[in-house]
């Protein structure tokens, strides 16, 4: 069986994820494996039609495809995302993938690995591939006997499935653009009084592709949003910034937050002087496949030099998106998760999906108004499992296995009391232990069962009565 392995790490041959597949190659030598270091070679693939066609030809003549990628910001690396965009830009590429059996293998610290796999699964369904399943390995799992064994068994099932041509199910319906030619026509500002900034700094970040029709609605939505304010609002287009490339995965930043791109392009200066200094961030973009553009992905990946420190903590964030966001709940999940972990308050997502210009006008104005109001009272909404769970992953890993190399994170987490392990809740642990001891008595248990509900709510009742 000929298997094409699409490697999504910028580290190419040094990739941990690639080594997981090299291990499969060693254990299942009867198959032919063809590796492509996609994320590392994206510039070549963008420029050289020949290099890109070589991959497509190999895909055409293969029986199976393995997507082998590291997690990058709840998704895949920006360059891998760009490769996926290139596929959809070329019809012959889409045709080559159709009907191929496929397996998605990732390595990570399991932080939002589900959203990355949802994304790749969606892409496989869009390409009409036969998606067998996903294997989300921890970075070092391969060093453990039981994990290696499990990995091999899963791979064997995959190979068997391809050989026997077993059926596979679909998960994600195709994204439908109800009226792709919808033109947003902003109206007059209904409310005559403009919104004052009250000393707050609003920054709009966009990735508008000038001169293309696809960006027209977005451009008009941004302009309409700006119109609500009494002052000029700054907008920075990621496409105008001098960004030399995406994150290299070199981890040089882990020691002291110094990125290896320092002095080579404008990204770090832009992030430090603009993004970190704003009170209100408005991220704006166009849906491309099942995410925003790879340029936006590059923005997120490059911000890794701050590593796991919530440098945007306390800010308000809103989204203006052109495209069918409601059909991609995974994308909303990524943003909500990311905001919660970084202690940002999500104001709203405004899209042009309603295809109703008046409604879009109103929503944009409401976004502008809410952004200032929330910022004035410093409102950060309570976290859900997205934030609580995600923060605990970082806390545990930075305290243990990632303490080296992430020295800057460790110092920050220690200083700011982020190592809030449950074992430190001594009082509640003591009470729990005492109650467990007393529960050995049948009589006590009977009494507890009678009073459980009333005792639980008692202190809250008391507090409200006192108010
Ligand atoms: C910029 C960057 C972003 C990352 N984002 C995530 C993430 O969102 N979730 C996660 O679990 N791990 C994340 N990681 C960790 C990598 O996925 C992990 O180290 C992976 O095993 C690296 O594999 P590779 O050697 O094949 O590149 C990130 C690493 C980097 C450098």
CSV table of C-alpha atoms and ligand atoms in Angstrom, one decimal:
chain,number,residue,atom,x,y,z
A,1,UNK,CA,0.0,0.0,0.0
A,2,UNK,CA,1.3,3.4,-0.9
A,3,UNK,CA,0.8,6.0,1.8
A,4,UNK,CA,1.4,9.7,1.5
A,5,UNK,CA,2.4,11.4,4.7
A,6,UNK,CA,1.7,15.2,4.9
A,7,UNK,CA,3.9,16.5,7.7
A,8,UNK,CA,2.6,19.7,9.3
A,9,UNK,CA,5.5,20.7,11.4
A,10,UNK,CA,7.8,23.6,10.5
A,11,UNK,CA,10.6,21.5,11.9
A,12,UNK,CA,10.5,19.1,9.0
A,13,UNK,CA,12.8,16.1,9.7
A,14,UNK,CA,13.2,17.2,13.3
A,15,UNK,CA,9.5,16.9,13.9
A,16,UNK,CA,8.3,14.8,16.8
A,17,UNK,CA,5.1,14.1,14.9
A,18,UNK,CA,6.9,12.9,11.8
A,19,UNK,CA,8.8,10.4,14.1
A,20,UNK,CA,5.5,8.8,15.1
A,21,UNK,CA,4.9,7.9,11.4
A,22,UNK,CA,8.6,6.9,11.0
A,23,UNK,CA,7.9,4.5,13.9
A,24,UNK,CA,4.9,3.1,11.9
A,25,UNK,CA,7.1,2.7,8.9
A,26,UNK,CA,9.5,0.6,10.9
A,27,UNK,CA,6.8,-1.6,12.4
A,28,UNK,CA,4.8,-2.0,9.1
A,29,UNK,CA,7.6,-2.1,6.5
A,30,UNK,CA,5.5,-3.8,3.9
A,31,UNK,CA,3.9,-0.5,3.0
A,32,UNK,CA,5.5,2.3,0.9
A,33,UNK,CA,5.6,5.6,2.7
A,34,UNK,CA,6.2,8.9,0.9
A,35,UNK,CA,6.8,11.9,3.2
A,36,UNK,CA,6.3,15.5,2.3
A,37,UNK,CA,7.5,18.2,4.8
A,38,UNK,CA,4.6,20.5,3.9
A,39,UNK,CA,4.8,23.1,6.6
A,40,UNK,CA,8.5,23.5,6.2
A,41,UNK,CA,8.4,23.9,2.5
A,42,UNK,CA,5.3,26.0,2.0
A,43,UNK,CA,7.2,28.9,0.3
A,44,UNK,CA,8.4,26.5,-2.4
A,45,UNK,CA,5.0,24.9,-2.7
A,46,UNK,CA,3.4,28.3,-3.2
A,47,UNK,CA,5.9,29.4,-5.8
A,48,UNK,CA,6.7,26.2,-7.7
A,49,UNK,CA,3.8,24.7,-9.6
A,50,UNK,CA,6.1,21.7,-10.3
A,51,UNK,CA,6.7,21.0,-6.6
A,52,UNK,CA,3.0,21.3,-5.8
A,53,UNK,CA,2.1,19.0,-8.7
A,54,UNK,CA,4.6,16.4,-7.5
A,55,UNK,CA,2.6,16.0,-4.3
A,56,UNK,CA,-0.7,15.9,-6.1
A,57,UNK,CA,0.6,13.2,-8.5
A,58,UNK,CA,1.8,11.1,-5.5
A,59,UNK,CA,-1.6,11.6,-3.8
A,60,UNK,CA,-3.4,10.5,-7.0
A,61,UNK,CA,-1.4,7.2,-7.1
A,62,UNK,CA,-1.7,6.4,-3.4
A,63,UNK,CA,-4.1,4.3,-1.4
A,64,UNK,CA,-4.0,6.4,1.8
A,65,UNK,CA,-3.1,9.7,3.2
A,66,UNK,CA,-1.8,10.5,6.7
A,67,UNK,CA,-2.1,14.0,8.0
A,68,UNK,CA,0.7,14.2,10.6
A,69,UNK,CA,0.7,17.5,12.4
A,70,UNK,CA,1.6,19.2,15.6
A,71,UNK,CA,-1.0,21.3,17.4
A,72,UNK,CA,-0.5,25.0,16.8
A,73,UNK,CA,-2.9,27.4,18.5
A,74,UNK,CA,-5.8,25.0,18.7
A,75,UNK,CA,-5.4,24.2,15.0
A,76,UNK,CA,-2.6,23.3,12.6
A,77,UNK,CA,0.5,25.4,11.8
A,78,UNK,CA,-0.2,28.4,9.5
A,79,UNK,CA,1.9,26.9,6.7
A,80,UNK,CA,-0.2,23.7,6.8
A,81,UNK,CA,-3.3,25.8,6.7
A,82,UNK,CA,-1.9,27.6,3.7
A,83,UNK,CA,-1.3,24.3,2.0
A,84,UNK,CA,-5.0,23.4,2.6
A,85,UNK,CA,-5.9,26.7,1.0
A,86,UNK,CA,-3.8,25.9,-2.0
A,87,UNK,CA,-5.6,22.6,-2.4
A,88,UNK,CA,-9.0,24.3,-2.6
A,89,UNK,CA,-7.6,26.8,-5.1
A,90,UNK,CA,-6.8,24.0,-7.5
A,91,UNK,CA,-9.5,21.7,-8.8
A,92,UNK,CA,-7.1,18.9,-9.8
A,93,UNK,CA,-5.8,18.8,-6.2
A,94,UNK,CA,-9.3,18.4,-4.8
A,95,UNK,CA,-9.9,15.6,-7.3
A,96,UNK,CA,-6.7,13.8,-6.3
A,97,UNK,CA,-7.8,13.6,-2.6
A,98,UNK,CA,-11.4,12.4,-3.3
A,99,UNK,CA,-12.1,8.9,-2.1
A,100,UNK,CA,-8.7,8.4,-0.4
A,101,UNK,CA,-8.6,6.7,2.9
A,102,UNK,CA,-7.2,9.0,5.6
A,103,UNK,CA,-5.9,9.1,9.1
A,104,UNK,CA,-5.1,12.2,11.2
A,105,UNK,CA,-2.2,11.9,13.7
A,106,UNK,CA,-1.2,14.8,15.9
A,107,UNK,CA,1.2,15.4,18.8
A,108,UNK,CA,0.5,18.0,21.4
A,109,UNK,CA,0.0,18.7,25.1
A,110,UNK,CA,-3.7,18.0,24.5
A,111,UNK,CA,-4.6,21.7,24.7
A,112,UNK,CA,-7.5,22.1,22.3
A,113,UNK,CA,-6.4,19.1,20.2
A,114,UNK,CA,-10.1,18.4,19.7
A,115,UNK,CA,-10.6,21.6,17.7
A,116,UNK,CA,-7.6,20.9,15.5
A,117,UNK,CA,-8.9,17.4,14.8
A,118,UNK,CA,-12.4,18.7,14.2
A,119,UNK,CA,-10.8,21.1,11.6
A,120,UNK,CA,-8.8,18.4,9.8
A,121,UNK,CA,-11.8,16.1,9.9
A,122,UNK,CA,-14.0,18.8,8.3
A,123,UNK,CA,-11.4,19.4,5.6
A,124,UNK,CA,-11.2,15.6,4.9
A,125,UNK,CA,-15.0,15.6,4.5
A,126,UNK,CA,-14.9,18.7,2.3
A,127,UNK,CA,-12.3,16.8,0.1
A,128,UNK,CA,-14.7,13.8,0.1
A,129,UNK,CA,-12.0,11.5,1.6
A,130,UNK,CA,-12.7,8.4,3.6
A,131,UNK,CA,-11.9,9.5,7.1
A,132,UNK,CA,-10.9,6.6,9.3
A,133,UNK,CA,-10.2,8.5,12.5
A,134,UNK,CA,-7.8,10.5,14.5
A,135,UNK,CA,-5.0,9.7,16.9
A,136,UNK,CA,-4.1,12.5,19.2
A,137,UNK,CA,-0.8,11.6,21.0
A,138,UNK,CA,0.8,13.4,23.8
A,139,UNK,CA,4.3,14.7,22.8
A,140,UNK,CA,6.2,12.0,24.6
A,141,UNK,CA,3.7,9.1,24.5
A,142,UNK,CA,5.8,7.2,22.1
A,143,UNK,CA,8.4,6.7,24.9
A,144,UNK,CA,5.8,4.6,26.9
A,145,UNK,CA,5.3,0.9,26.1
A,146,UNK,CA,1.6,0.8,26.6
A,147,UNK,CA,1.0,4.0,24.4
A,148,UNK,CA,3.2,2.6,21.6
A,149,UNK,CA,1.3,-0.6,21.7
A,150,UNK,CA,-2.0,1.2,21.5
A,151,UNK,CA,-0.7,3.4,18.6
A,152,UNK,CA,0.4,0.3,16.6
A,153,UNK,CA,-3.0,-1.4,17.2
A,154,UNK,CA,-4.8,1.6,15.9
A,155,UNK,CA,-2.6,1.9,12.9
A,156,UNK,CA,-3.1,-1.8,12.1
A,157,UNK,CA,-6.9,-1.2,12.2
A,158,UNK,CA,-6.4,1.7,9.8
A,159,UNK,CA,-4.3,-0.3,7.3
A,160,UNK,CA,-6.8,-3.2,7.5
A,161,UNK,CA,-9.6,-0.8,6.8
A,162,UNK,CA,-7.9,0.5,3.7
A,163,UNK,CA,-7.1,-3.0,2.5
A,164,UNK,CA,-10.7,-4.2,3.0
A,165,UNK,CA,-12.1,-1.0,1.7
A,166,UNK,CA,-14.4,-0.7,4.8
A,167,UNK,CA,-17.0,2.1,4.7
A,168,UNK,CA,-16.4,5.3,6.6
A,169,UNK,CA,-19.0,7.8,7.8
A,170,UNK,CA,-19.2,11.5,7.2
A,171,UNK,CA,-19.4,14.0,10.0
A,172,UNK,CA,-19.4,17.6,8.7
A,173,UNK,CA,-21.9,18.8,6.2
A,174,UNK,CA,-20.6,21.0,3.3
A,175,UNK,CA,-20.5,24.7,4.1
A,176,UNK,CA,-23.1,26.4,2.0
A,177,UNK,CA,-22.9,30.1,1.1
A,178,UNK,CA,-26.6,31.0,0.8
A,179,UNK,CA,-26.0,33.9,-1.7
A,180,UNK,CA,-22.3,34.2,-2.5
A,181,UNK,CA,-23.0,37.4,-4.4
A,182,UNK,CA,-24.6,39.2,-1.4
A,183,UNK,CA,-23.5,42.8,-1.3
A,184,UNK,CA,-23.6,44.5,2.1
A,185,UNK,CA,-24.9,48.0,1.6
A,186,UNK,CA,-24.4,50.1,4.8
A,187,UNK,CA,-27.1,52.6,5.6
A,188,UNK,CA,-27.2,55.9,7.3
A,189,UNK,CA,-26.1,56.0,10.9
A,190,UNK,CA,-29.5,55.8,12.7
A,191,UNK,CA,-28.3,57.0,16.1
A,192,UNK,CA,-27.0,60.5,15.5
A,193,UNK,CA,-24.9,60.6,18.6
A,194,UNK,CA,-21.5,59.0,18.1
A,195,UNK,CA,-19.8,56.9,20.7
A,196,UNK,CA,-17.0,58.5,22.6
A,197,UNK,CA,-14.0,56.5,23.4
A,198,UNK,CA,-13.7,57.6,27.0
A,199,UNK,CA,-9.9,57.3,26.8
A,200,UNK,CA,-10.1,53.7,25.6
A,201,UNK,CA,-7.9,52.5,22.8
A,202,UNK,CA,-9.6,50.5,20.0
A,203,UNK,CA,-7.5,48.5,17.6
A,204,UNK,CA,-8.9,46.8,14.5
A,205,UNK,CA,-6.8,44.1,12.9
A,206,UNK,CA,-7.8,42.9,9.5
A,207,UNK,CA,-6.4,40.8,6.6
A,208,UNK,CA,-8.2,42.6,3.8
A,209,UNK,CA,-7.0,41.5,0.4
A,210,UNK,CA,-7.1,44.8,-1.5
A,211,UNK,CA,-8.3,44.6,-5.0
A,212,UNK,CA,-10.3,41.4,-4.5
A,213,UNK,CA,-14.1,41.2,-4.5
A,214,UNK,CA,-14.1,38.7,-1.6
A,215,UNK,CA,-13.0,41.4,0.8
A,216,UNK,CA,-15.5,44.0,-0.2
A,217,UNK,CA,-18.2,43.2,2.5
A,218,UNK,CA,-15.5,43.0,5.2
A,219,UNK,CA,-14.1,46.3,4.2
A,220,UNK,CA,-17.5,47.9,4.3
A,221,UNK,CA,-18.3,46.3,7.7
A,222,UNK,CA,-15.1,47.7,9.1
A,223,UNK,CA,-15.8,51.1,7.8
A,224,UNK,CA,-19.3,51.0,9.2
A,225,UNK,CA,-18.0,49.9,12.6
A,226,UNK,CA,-15.6,52.8,12.7
A,227,UNK,CA,-18.3,55.2,11.8
A,228,UNK,CA,-20.0,54.6,15.1
A,229,UNK,CA,-17.2,56.3,17.0
A,230,UNK,CA,-16.6,60.0,17.5
A,231,UNK,CA,-12.8,59.5,17.0
A,232,UNK,CA,-10.6,57.9,14.4
A,233,UNK,CA,-10.1,54.2,15.0
A,234,UNK,CA,-6.8,52.6,14.1
A,235,UNK,CA,-6.8,49.7,11.7
A,236,UNK,CA,-3.9,47.5,10.9
A,237,UNK,CA,-3.9,45.1,7.9
A,238,UNK,CA,-1.9,42.0,8.5
A,239,UNK,CA,-1.1,41.9,4.8
A,240,UNK,CA,0.6,45.3,5.0
A,241,UNK,CA,2.9,44.2,7.8
A,242,UNK,CA,6.4,43.0,7.1
A,243,UNK,CA,6.1,39.5,8.5
A,244,UNK,CA,9.0,37.3,7.3
A,245,UNK,CA,7.3,34.0,8.1
A,246,UNK,CA,5.4,31.9,10.5
A,247,UNK,CA,6.6,30.4,13.8
A,248,UNK,CA,9.6,28.1,13.4
A,249,UNK,CA,8.8,26.0,16.4
A,250,UNK,CA,12.4,26.6,17.6
A,251,UNK,CA,11.3,27.4,21.2
A,252,UNK,CA,14.0,30.0,21.6
A,253,UNK,CA,11.4,32.3,23.1
A,254,UNK,CA,10.7,29.8,26.0
A,255,UNK,CA,13.6,31.1,28.1
A,256,UNK,CA,13.0,34.8,28.1
A,257,UNK,CA,10.2,35.5,25.5
A,258,UNK,CA,12.8,36.6,22.9
A,259,UNK,CA,11.7,35.4,19.5
A,260,UNK,CA,14.3,34.3,16.9
A,261,UNK,CA,12.7,36.7,14.4
A,262,UNK,CA,13.8,39.8,16.5
A,263,UNK,CA,15.3,42.4,14.2
A,264,UNK,CA,14.2,40.4,11.1
A,265,UNK,CA,10.7,41.7,10.7
A,266,UNK,CA,8.0,44.0,12.2
A,267,UNK,CA,5.7,41.5,13.9
A,268,UNK,CA,7.1,41.7,17.5
A,269,UNK,CA,7.2,45.5,17.5
A,270,UNK,CA,3.6,45.5,16.1
A,271,UNK,CA,2.4,43.1,18.8
A,272,UNK,CA,4.2,44.8,21.6
A,273,UNK,CA,3.4,48.4,20.7
A,274,UNK,CA,-0.1,48.0,19.2
A,275,UNK,CA,-1.9,44.8,20.3
A,276,UNK,CA,-0.7,44.8,23.9
A,277,UNK,CA,-1.4,48.5,24.3
A,278,UNK,CA,-5.0,48.4,23.1
A,279,UNK,CA,-8.0,48.2,25.5
A,280,UNK,CA,-10.4,46.8,22.9
A,281,UNK,CA,-9.3,44.5,20.1
A,282,UNK,CA,-11.5,43.9,17.0
A,283,UNK,CA,-10.4,41.0,14.9
A,284,UNK,CA,-11.8,41.0,11.4
A,285,UNK,CA,-11.5,38.5,8.6
A,286,UNK,CA,-13.0,36.3,5.9
A,287,UNK,CA,-13.8,32.6,6.3
A,288,UNK,CA,-11.4,30.5,4.4
A,289,UNK,CA,-12.3,26.8,4.3
A,290,UNK,CA,-13.1,26.2,8.0
A,291,UNK,CA,-11.0,28.9,9.6
A,292,UNK,CA,-10.0,32.5,8.8
A,293,UNK,CA,-7.0,33.0,6.4
A,294,UNK,CA,-3.6,31.5,6.9
A,295,UNK,CA,-2.4,35.0,7.3
A,296,UNK,CA,-4.5,35.3,10.5
A,297,UNK,CA,-3.1,31.9,11.6
A,298,UNK,CA,0.4,33.3,11.2
A,299,UNK,CA,-0.6,36.1,13.5
A,300,UNK,CA,-1.6,33.7,16.2
A,301,UNK,CA,1.4,31.4,15.7
A,302,UNK,CA,3.9,34.2,15.8
A,303,UNK,CA,2.4,35.5,19.1
A,304,UNK,CA,3.9,32.3,20.6
A,305,UNK,CA,6.9,34.3,21.7
A,306,UNK,CA,4.8,35.4,24.7
A,307,UNK,CA,4.4,31.7,25.2
A,308,UNK,CA,1.8,30.8,27.9
A,309,UNK,CA,1.6,34.1,29.6
A,310,UNK,CA,-1.8,35.8,29.2
A,311,UNK,CA,-0.4,39.1,27.9
A,312,UNK,CA,-3.7,40.3,26.7
A,313,UNK,CA,-5.4,39.8,30.0
A,314,UNK,CA,-8.3,42.1,30.9
A,315,UNK,CA,-9.0,43.4,27.3
A,316,UNK,CA,-12.2,43.3,25.4
A,317,UNK,CA,-12.3,41.5,22.1
A,318,UNK,CA,-14.9,41.5,19.3
A,319,UNK,CA,-15.1,39.8,15.9
A,320,UNK,CA,-16.3,41.1,12.5
A,321,UNK,CA,-16.4,38.2,10.1
A,322,UNK,CA,-17.5,37.9,6.5
A,323,UNK,CA,-18.7,34.4,5.8
A,324,UNK,CA,-20.8,31.5,7.3
A,325,UNK,CA,-19.4,31.4,10.8
A,326,UNK,CA,-22.6,29.8,12.2
A,327,UNK,CA,-21.9,26.7,10.0
A,328,UNK,CA,-18.4,26.3,11.7
A,329,UNK,CA,-19.1,26.1,15.4
A,330,UNK,CA,-15.5,24.8,15.8
A,331,UNK,CA,-14.1,28.1,14.8
A,332,UNK,CA,-16.2,30.0,17.3
A,333,UNK,CA,-15.1,27.4,19.9
A,334,UNK,CA,-11.4,28.1,19.1
A,335,UNK,CA,-11.9,31.9,19.6
A,336,UNK,CA,-14.0,31.5,22.8
A,337,UNK,CA,-11.5,29.1,24.2
A,338,UNK,CA,-8.5,31.2,23.4
A,339,UNK,CA,-10.2,34.3,24.9
A,340,UNK,CA,-11.1,32.6,28.1
A,341,UNK,CA,-7.7,31.2,28.7
A,342,UNK,CA,-6.1,34.6,28.1
A,343,UNK,CA,-8.7,36.3,30.4
A,344,UNK,CA,-10.2,38.4,27.6
A,345,UNK,CA,-13.8,39.3,27.5
A,346,UNK,CA,-15.6,38.3,24.2
A,347,UNK,CA,-18.0,41.0,23.3
A,348,UNK,CA,-19.7,39.5,20.2
A,349,UNK,CA,-19.2,38.0,16.7
A,350,UNK,CA,-20.8,40.1,14.0
A,351,UNK,CA,-21.1,38.5,10.6
A,352,UNK,CA,-22.7,39.2,7.3
A,353,UNK,CA,-24.6,35.9,7.2
A,354,UNK,CA,-28.0,37.3,7.8
A,355,UNK,CA,-27.6,39.0,4.3
A,356,UNK,CA,-29.6,41.8,5.7
A,357,UNK,CA,-27.7,45.1,5.5
A,358,UNK,CA,-29.9,46.9,8.1
A,359,UNK,CA,-29.4,44.2,10.6
A,360,UNK,CA,-25.7,44.2,10.1
A,361,UNK,CA,-25.6,48.0,10.6
A,362,UNK,CA,-27.4,47.6,13.9
A,363,UNK,CA,-25.1,44.8,15.1
A,364,UNK,CA,-22.0,46.7,14.2
A,365,UNK,CA,-23.2,49.7,16.1
A,366,UNK,CA,-24.1,47.5,19.1
A,367,UNK,CA,-20.6,46.0,19.0
A,368,UNK,CA,-19.1,49.4,19.1
A,369,UNK,CA,-21.3,50.6,22.0
A,370,UNK,CA,-20.8,47.4,24.1
A,371,UNK,CA,-17.0,47.4,23.6
A,372,UNK,CA,-16.7,50.7,25.3
A,373,UNK,CA,-19.3,49.9,28.0
A,374,UNK,CA,-17.7,46.6,28.9
A,375,UNK,CA,-14.3,48.2,28.9
A,376,UNK,CA,-15.3,51.0,31.2
A,377,UNK,CA,-16.5,48.7,33.9
A,378,UNK,CA,-13.6,46.3,33.3
A,379,UNK,CA,-16.0,43.4,32.7
A,380,UNK,CA,-14.5,40.0,32.1
A,381,UNK,CA,-17.2,37.3,31.9
A,382,UNK,CA,-16.9,34.1,34.1
A,383,UNK,CA,-15.1,31.2,32.5
A,384,UNK,CA,-16.6,28.0,31.2
A,385,UNK,CA,-14.9,24.7,31.0
A,386,UNK,CA,-12.9,26.1,28.0
A,387,UNK,CA,-11.0,28.5,30.2
A,388,UNK,CA,-10.9,26.5,33.4
A,389,UNK,CA,-9.8,23.3,31.7
A,390,UNK,CA,-7.3,25.0,29.4
A,391,UNK,CA,-5.7,26.9,32.2
A,392,UNK,CA,-5.3,23.8,34.3
A,393,UNK,CA,-3.4,22.1,31.4
A,394,UNK,CA,-1.0,25.0,31.2
A,395,UNK,CA,-0.6,25.2,35.0
A,396,UNK,CA,0.1,21.5,35.4
A,397,UNK,CA,2.5,21.3,32.4
A,398,UNK,CA,4.4,24.4,33.2
A,399,UNK,CA,4.8,23.3,36.8
A,400,UNK,CA,6.1,19.9,35.7
A,401,UNK,CA,7.3,18.7,32.3
A,402,UNK,CA,7.4,22.1,30.5
A,403,UNK,CA,9.2,24.0,33.4
A,404,UNK,CA,12.2,23.5,31.1
A,405,UNK,CA,12.4,25.0,28.5
A,406,UNK,CA,9.5,27.4,29.5
A,407,UNK,CA,11.4,29.3,32.2
A,408,UNK,CA,9.7,32.6,31.5
A,409,UNK,CA,6.3,31.0,31.9
A,410,UNK,CA,7.3,29.3,35.2
A,411,UNK,CA,8.6,32.6,36.6
A,412,UNK,CA,5.4,34.4,35.7
A,413,UNK,CA,3.1,31.7,36.9
A,414,UNK,CA,4.9,31.5,40.2
A,415,UNK,CA,4.9,35.3,40.8
A,416,UNK,CA,1.2,35.6,39.9
A,417,UNK,CA,-0.2,32.7,41.9
A,418,UNK,CA,-1.1,30.6,38.9
A,419,UNK,CA,0.0,27.4,40.5
A,420,UNK,CA,-3.3,27.1,42.4
A,421,UNK,CA,-3.3,23.3,42.8
A,422,UNK,CA,-6.3,21.8,44.6
A,423,UNK,CA,-4.1,20.3,47.2
A,424,UNK,CA,-3.7,23.9,48.5
A,425,UNK,CA,-7.4,24.0,49.4
A,426,UNK,CA,-6.5,22.6,52.9
A,427,UNK,CA,-9.7,23.7,54.6
A,428,UNK,CA,-12.1,22.1,52.2
A,429,UNK,CA,-10.0,18.9,52.0
A,430,UNK,CA,-10.0,18.7,55.8
A,431,UNK,CA,-13.8,19.1,55.9
A,432,UNK,CA,-14.3,16.5,53.2
A,433,UNK,CA,-12.1,14.0,55.0
A,434,UNK,CA,-13.9,14.6,58.3
A,435,UNK,CA,-17.3,14.2,56.7
A,436,UNK,CA,-16.1,11.0,55.0
A,437,UNK,CA,-15.0,9.6,58.3
A,438,UNK,CA,-18.3,10.5,60.0
A,439,UNK,CA,-20.2,8.9,57.1
A,440,UNK,CA,-19.0,5.5,58.2
A,441,UNK,CA,-21.8,5.7,60.8
A,442,UNK,CA,-25.2,4.7,59.3
A,443,UNK,CA,-27.0,7.1,61.6
A,444,UNK,CA,-24.9,10.0,60.4
A,445,UNK,CA,-25.5,9.0,56.7
A,446,UNK,CA,-29.2,8.9,57.3
A,447,UNK,CA,-29.2,12.4,58.8
A,448,UNK,CA,-27.0,13.7,55.9
A,449,UNK,CA,-29.4,12.2,53.3
A,450,UNK,CA,-32.2,14.1,55.0
A,451,UNK,CA,-30.4,17.4,55.2
A,452,UNK,CA,-28.2,17.3,52.1
A,453,UNK,CA,-30.2,19.8,50.0
A,454,UNK,CA,-31.0,22.2,52.8
A,455,UNK,CA,-27.5,22.3,54.2
A,456,UNK,CA,-26.0,22.9,50.8
A,457,UNK,CA,-28.0,26.0,50.1
A,458,UNK,CA,-28.0,27.2,53.8
A,459,UNK,CA,-25.0,29.5,53.7
A,460,UNK,CA,-26.1,31.1,50.4
A,461,UNK,CA,-29.6,31.7,51.9
A,462,UNK,CA,-28.1,33.3,55.0
A,463,UNK,CA,-25.8,35.6,52.9
A,464,UNK,CA,-28.8,36.8,50.8
A,465,UNK,CA,-30.9,37.4,53.9
A,466,UNK,CA,-28.1,39.5,55.4
A,467,UNK,CA,-27.9,41.7,52.3
B,1,LIG,C1,3.6,28.1,18.3
B,1,LIG,C2,3.2,26.8,19.0
B,1,LIG,C3,1.9,26.6,19.3
B,1,LIG,C4,1.4,25.4,19.9
B,1,LIG,N1,0.1,25.3,20.2
B,1,LIG,C5,-0.3,24.2,20.8
B,1,LIG,C6,-1.7,24.0,21.1
B,1,LIG,O1,-2.6,24.8,20.8
B,1,LIG,N2,-2.1,22.9,21.8
B,1,LIG,C7,-1.2,22.0,22.2
B,1,LIG,O2,-1.6,21.0,22.8
B,1,LIG,N3,0.2,22.1,21.9
B,1,LIG,C8,0.6,23.2,21.2
B,1,LIG,N4,1.9,23.3,20.9
B,1,LIG,C9,2.8,22.2,21.2
B,1,LIG,C10,3.2,21.3,20.0
B,1,LIG,O3,2.0,20.9,19.3
B,1,LIG,C11,3.9,20.1,20.4
B,1,LIG,O4,5.1,20.5,21.0
B,1,LIG,C12,4.2,19.1,19.3
B,1,LIG,O5,4.5,17.8,19.8
B,1,LIG,C13,5.3,19.6,18.4
B,1,LIG,O6,5.5,18.6,17.4
B,1,LIG,P1,6.5,18.7,16.2
B,1,LIG,O7,7.9,18.4,16.8
B,1,LIG,O8,6.1,17.7,15.2
B,1,LIG,O9,6.4,20.1,15.6
B,1,LIG,C14,2.4,24.5,20.3
B,1,LIG,C15,3.7,24.7,20.0
B,1,LIG,C16,4.1,25.8,19.4
B,1,LIG,C17,5.6,26.0,19.1
